[in-house]
Amino acid sequence: GPLLADTFSEPIALAPILQASLLNGDDGHARTMYASRLLVDVIVSRGVKDPASQDFLYGALAWALNYWMAVSALLLDSQTHQPDQDAIIKVGGNGKRFGLQLASQPGVWWVTEAPKIHGVVAQEAWQDLPLGVLGDSAVVDFVGLGGQCLDLASLSAQNLQAFLPTDYATRQSQFLMTPLSFLAGRRGLTDFQRVVATDTGPLVLLGMIDGSGEHGRIGGGVATVTAALLQSLQEWQHETTMV
């Protein structure tokens, strides 16, 4: 961190890197290898000459996901107080509960039971172990990346084929509402009411984490957001921030 902070004096244009990566097999969430390599090339070219740092960066195949999560969170939050739409502006889970915030009600968390992640686990005996939706990386999928880019990311789609709905390549048109320059004009930003009206919501690509706390990451899969999931949300009433 300090090394990067000392090295950079000018920003990096992230959109061209993301767009190139989507045309070369990345989905922006479960698969970010192409973008990670492009980003590291830029970082190294800016003066990161330390061999240990270079080895670390080039070995971090998910490096770009850090950037896509930050950008996605900013893009979602930019919709706050937009009166003419009901964009989902924050989203995440803790393995037990899934929650979101709406542009029309910033600061108010709506929560429900975390949906299951369906996918391939490393060992058959671990099939029943995964936690539900976990972490804050779902912002990537809700902005229009990840499971919404499977029409481009053929390898990601192939790996999850058995767990995807038949309309996985086109369903994003039902609930993504705004063309985004960051996505080269592809639609982004998930509309709450459209998900409810069409019963079609984001496909969230996530790692599967062992609920017993013994095995860590045990696989990868997809969680499907449905109208029923959103209709089961209830306002979080507790005074603490723990959900």
Short mmCIF file of C-alpha atoms in Angstrom, two decimals:
data_model
loop_
_atom_site.label_atom_id
_atom_site.label_comp_id
_atom_site.label_asym_id
_atom_site.label_seq_id
_atom_site.Cartn_x
_atom_site.Cartn_y
_atom_site.Cartn_z
CA GLY A 1 0.00 0.00 0.00
CA PRO A 2 2.62 2.60 0.96
CA LEU A 3 4.70 1.64 -2.08
CA LEU A 4 1.76 2.25 -4.43
CA ALA A 5 0.87 5.50 -2.67
CA ASP A 6 4.41 6.78 -3.07
CA THR A 7 4.60 5.72 -6.72
CA PHE A 8 1.41 7.21 -8.15
CA SER A 9 0.97 10.89 -8.85
CA GLU A 10 -1.67 10.60 -11.59
CA PRO A 11 -4.80 8.45 -11.85
CA ILE A 12 -5.23 5.37 -14.03
CA ALA A 13 -8.14 5.24 -16.49
CA LEU A 14 -9.93 2.09 -15.35
CA ALA A 15 -12.78 1.93 -17.89
CA PRO A 16 -10.60 0.93 -20.88
CA ILE A 17 -8.99 -1.83 -18.81
CA LEU A 18 -12.36 -3.18 -17.72
CA GLN A 19 -13.79 -3.03 -21.23
CA ALA A 20 -10.78 -4.81 -22.73
CA SER A 21 -11.00 -7.49 -20.05
CA LEU A 22 -14.67 -8.20 -20.78
CA LEU A 23 -13.75 -8.83 -24.41
CA ASN A 24 -11.04 -11.26 -23.31
CA GLY A 25 -12.85 -13.66 -21.02
CA ASP A 26 -13.27 -11.77 -17.75
CA ASP A 27 -16.69 -11.30 -16.18
CA GLY A 28 -15.53 -8.66 -13.71
CA HIS A 29 -16.20 -10.74 -10.60
CA ALA A 30 -15.49 -14.47 -10.57
CA ARG A 31 -12.91 -14.11 -13.33
CA THR A 32 -10.66 -11.03 -13.39
CA MET A 33 -7.35 -12.44 -14.61
CA TYR A 34 -7.07 -10.40 -17.80
CA ALA A 35 -7.84 -7.10 -16.10
CA SER A 36 -5.50 -7.93 -13.22
CA ARG A 37 -2.61 -8.42 -15.63
CA LEU A 38 -3.37 -5.16 -17.47
CA LEU A 39 -3.55 -3.24 -14.19
CA VAL A 40 -0.29 -4.69 -12.94
CA ASP A 41 1.41 -3.81 -16.23
CA VAL A 42 0.38 -0.19 -15.63
CA ILE A 43 1.44 -0.27 -11.99
CA VAL A 44 4.85 -1.70 -12.83
CA SER A 45 5.31 0.82 -15.64
CA ARG A 46 4.72 3.64 -13.16
CA GLY A 47 7.84 2.68 -11.25
CA VAL A 48 7.16 -0.31 -9.00
CA LYS A 49 10.54 -1.98 -9.57
CA ASP A 50 10.79 -4.04 -6.39
CA PRO A 51 10.92 -7.72 -7.48
CA ALA A 52 8.96 -8.96 -4.46
CA SER A 53 6.18 -6.48 -5.17
CA GLN A 54 6.11 -7.40 -8.84
CA ASP A 55 5.95 -11.11 -8.02
CA PHE A 56 3.09 -10.51 -5.61
CA LEU A 57 1.11 -8.38 -8.05
CA TYR A 58 1.53 -10.68 -11.04
CA GLY A 59 0.55 -13.63 -8.87
CA ALA A 60 -2.65 -11.96 -7.64
CA LEU A 61 -5.11 -13.12 -10.29
CA ALA A 62 -8.05 -11.38 -8.59
CA TRP A 63 -6.23 -8.08 -8.08
CA ALA A 64 -8.60 -6.16 -10.34
CA LEU A 65 -11.64 -7.15 -8.29
CA ASN A 66 -10.56 -4.67 -5.61
CA TYR A 67 -10.91 -1.87 -8.15
CA TRP A 68 -14.15 -3.10 -9.68
CA MET A 69 -15.75 -3.35 -6.23
CA ALA A 70 -14.76 0.21 -5.36
CA VAL A 71 -15.97 1.61 -8.69
CA SER A 72 -19.22 -0.35 -8.45
CA ALA A 73 -19.92 0.91 -4.94
CA LEU A 74 -19.37 4.50 -6.12
CA LEU A 75 -21.60 4.04 -9.18
CA LEU A 76 -24.42 2.57 -7.08
CA ASP A 77 -24.12 5.27 -4.44
CA SER A 78 -24.29 7.97 -7.13
CA GLN A 79 -27.97 7.08 -7.56
CA THR A 80 -28.88 8.22 -4.02
CA HIS A 81 -31.87 10.56 -3.92
CA GLN A 82 -32.77 9.99 -7.58
CA PRO A 83 -36.55 10.53 -7.39
CA ASP A 84 -37.49 8.88 -10.69
CA GLN A 85 -36.10 5.42 -10.02
CA ASP A 86 -35.65 2.81 -7.33
CA ALA A 87 -32.04 1.77 -7.78
CA ILE A 88 -30.38 -0.55 -5.31
CA ILE A 89 -27.45 1.49 -3.99
CA LYS A 90 -25.89 -0.82 -1.40
CA VAL A 91 -25.93 -4.58 -1.12
CA GLY A 92 -24.17 -7.38 0.71
CA GLY A 93 -24.48 -10.35 3.00
CA ASN A 94 -22.88 -11.97 6.04
CA GLY A 95 -23.65 -15.60 5.23
CA LYS A 96 -26.81 -15.58 7.31
CA ARG A 97 -28.60 -12.42 6.15
CA PHE A 98 -28.69 -10.50 2.90
CA GLY A 99 -29.35 -6.77 2.89
CA LEU A 100 -29.69 -3.79 0.60
CA GLN A 101 -30.45 -0.08 0.53
CA LEU A 102 -32.60 1.80 -1.98
CA ALA A 103 -31.94 5.17 -3.59
CA SER A 104 -35.28 6.38 -2.27
CA GLN A 105 -34.36 5.45 1.33
CA PRO A 106 -30.62 5.91 1.80
CA GLY A 107 -29.33 4.77 5.16
CA VAL A 108 -32.16 2.28 5.71
CA TRP A 109 -31.14 -1.38 5.52
CA TRP A 110 -33.66 -3.97 4.36
CA VAL A 111 -32.66 -7.55 5.23
CA THR A 112 -33.77 -11.13 4.72
CA GLU A 113 -32.31 -14.62 4.93
CA ALA A 114 -29.22 -14.88 2.74
CA PRO A 115 -29.95 -16.85 -0.45
CA LYS A 116 -28.00 -20.01 -1.12
CA ILE A 117 -25.05 -20.15 -3.46
CA HIS A 118 -25.30 -23.02 -5.94
CA GLY A 119 -22.11 -24.30 -7.51
CA VAL A 120 -19.29 -26.81 -7.54
CA VAL A 121 -17.67 -27.66 -4.21
CA ALA A 122 -14.20 -29.11 -3.85
CA GLN A 123 -15.38 -32.30 -2.12
CA GLU A 124 -18.77 -33.99 -2.24
CA ALA A 125 -18.84 -34.23 1.56
CA TRP A 126 -18.88 -30.42 1.74
CA GLN A 127 -22.02 -30.04 -0.40
CA ASP A 128 -24.20 -28.93 2.53
CA LEU A 129 -21.62 -26.73 4.23
CA PRO A 130 -21.61 -23.40 2.33
CA LEU A 131 -22.86 -20.23 3.94
CA GLY A 132 -25.39 -18.11 2.06
CA VAL A 133 -24.46 -14.93 0.20
CA LEU A 134 -21.42 -13.52 1.94
CA GLY A 135 -19.37 -10.34 1.61
CA ASP A 136 -19.71 -6.98 -0.14
CA SER A 137 -18.59 -8.00 -3.62
CA ALA A 138 -22.23 -8.33 -4.76
CA VAL A 139 -22.04 -4.63 -5.63
CA VAL A 140 -20.17 -5.73 -8.76
CA ASP A 141 -23.07 -7.87 -9.96
CA PHE A 142 -25.73 -5.30 -9.06
CA VAL A 143 -23.94 -2.63 -11.09
CA GLY A 144 -23.94 -4.88 -14.16
CA LEU A 145 -20.77 -6.97 -14.01
CA GLY A 146 -20.23 -10.55 -12.88
CA GLY A 147 -23.32 -12.62 -13.56
CA GLN A 148 -24.67 -9.94 -15.89
CA CYS A 149 -21.72 -10.36 -18.27
CA LEU A 150 -22.01 -14.08 -18.92
CA ASP A 151 -22.97 -13.34 -22.51
CA LEU A 152 -19.33 -12.23 -22.91
CA ALA A 153 -17.55 -14.41 -20.34
CA SER A 154 -18.04 -17.80 -21.97
CA LEU A 155 -15.67 -19.69 -19.67
CA SER A 156 -17.42 -18.43 -16.54
CA ALA A 157 -20.76 -19.43 -18.06
CA GLN A 158 -19.42 -22.84 -19.03
CA ASN A 159 -18.11 -23.50 -15.51
CA LEU A 160 -21.49 -22.64 -13.96
CA GLN A 161 -23.72 -24.00 -16.73
CA ALA A 162 -25.48 -26.54 -14.50
CA PHE A 163 -26.48 -23.83 -12.01
CA LEU A 164 -27.58 -21.04 -14.34
CA PRO A 165 -31.11 -20.21 -15.54
CA THR A 166 -31.67 -20.76 -19.24
CA ASP A 167 -31.89 -17.01 -19.89
CA TYR A 168 -28.54 -16.22 -18.24
CA ALA A 169 -27.18 -14.45 -21.33
CA THR A 170 -30.10 -12.04 -21.81
CA ARG A 171 -31.91 -11.67 -18.47
CA GLN A 172 -29.99 -8.52 -17.50
CA SER A 173 -32.14 -6.50 -19.91
CA GLN A 174 -35.10 -7.04 -17.57
CA PHE A 175 -33.71 -5.16 -14.56
CA LEU A 176 -30.63 -3.12 -15.53
CA MET A 177 -31.84 0.36 -16.38
CA THR A 178 -29.08 2.78 -17.36
CA PRO A 179 -26.40 2.68 -20.07
CA LEU A 180 -23.05 3.28 -18.36
CA SER A 181 -19.98 4.66 -20.08
CA PHE A 182 -17.87 2.61 -17.66
CA LEU A 183 -19.42 -0.50 -19.21
CA ALA A 184 -18.98 0.81 -22.76
CA GLY A 185 -22.68 1.62 -22.97
CA ARG A 186 -23.95 -1.68 -21.60
CA ARG A 187 -26.81 -1.24 -19.18
CA GLY A 188 -26.10 -1.18 -15.46
CA LEU A 189 -27.70 -0.33 -12.09
CA THR A 190 -30.30 -2.76 -10.77
CA ASP A 191 -33.84 -1.44 -10.42
CA PHE A 192 -35.68 -2.90 -7.42
CA GLN A 193 -39.17 -2.58 -8.88
CA ARG A 194 -38.16 -4.16 -12.19
CA VAL A 195 -36.83 -7.21 -10.38
CA VAL A 196 -40.13 -7.54 -8.51
CA ALA A 197 -42.25 -6.94 -11.62
CA THR A 198 -40.37 -9.39 -13.85
CA ASP A 199 -39.23 -11.89 -11.20
CA THR A 200 -35.81 -11.56 -12.79
CA GLY A 201 -32.84 -10.28 -10.84
CA PRO A 202 -29.05 -10.29 -10.83
CA LEU A 203 -26.98 -13.44 -10.91
CA VAL A 204 -24.37 -12.99 -8.18
CA LEU A 205 -21.10 -14.89 -8.69
CA LEU A 206 -19.54 -15.74 -5.34
CA GLY A 207 -17.06 -17.96 -3.61
CA MET A 208 -18.59 -20.64 -1.41
CA ILE A 209 -17.39 -20.44 2.20
CA ASP A 210 -17.60 -23.29 4.68
CA GLY A 211 -20.16 -22.50 7.40
CA SER A 212 -18.36 -24.66 9.98
CA GLY A 213 -15.34 -22.38 9.91
CA GLU A 214 -12.99 -25.29 9.28
CA HIS A 215 -12.30 -25.37 5.54
CA GLY A 216 -12.44 -21.77 4.29
CA ARG A 217 -13.29 -21.44 0.60
CA ILE A 218 -14.72 -24.71 -0.64
CA GLY A 219 -15.92 -23.79 -4.12
CA GLY A 220 -17.60 -21.19 -6.30
CA GLY A 221 -21.09 -20.66 -7.59
CA VAL A 222 -24.01 -18.37 -8.25
CA ALA A 223 -26.89 -16.96 -6.22
CA THR A 224 -30.01 -15.86 -8.10
CA VAL A 225 -31.91 -12.79 -6.93
CA THR A 226 -35.68 -13.26 -7.30
CA ALA A 227 -38.81 -11.25 -6.68
CA ALA A 228 -39.60 -13.48 -3.70
CA LEU A 229 -36.25 -12.64 -2.13
CA LEU A 230 -36.84 -8.90 -2.43
CA GLN A 231 -40.43 -9.19 -1.24
CA SER A 232 -39.24 -10.94 1.92
CA LEU A 233 -37.06 -7.99 2.96
CA GLN A 234 -37.81 -6.31 6.27
CA GLU A 235 -36.39 -3.10 7.67
CA TRP A 236 -33.53 -3.70 10.07
CA GLN A 237 -34.74 -2.29 13.36
CA HIS A 238 -31.83 -3.00 15.66
CA GLU A 239 -29.77 -0.10 16.94
CA THR A 240 -26.43 -1.80 16.31
CA THR A 241 -24.90 -2.13 12.88
CA MET A 242 -24.60 -5.89 13.24
CA VAL A 243 -26.99 -7.88 11.07
#
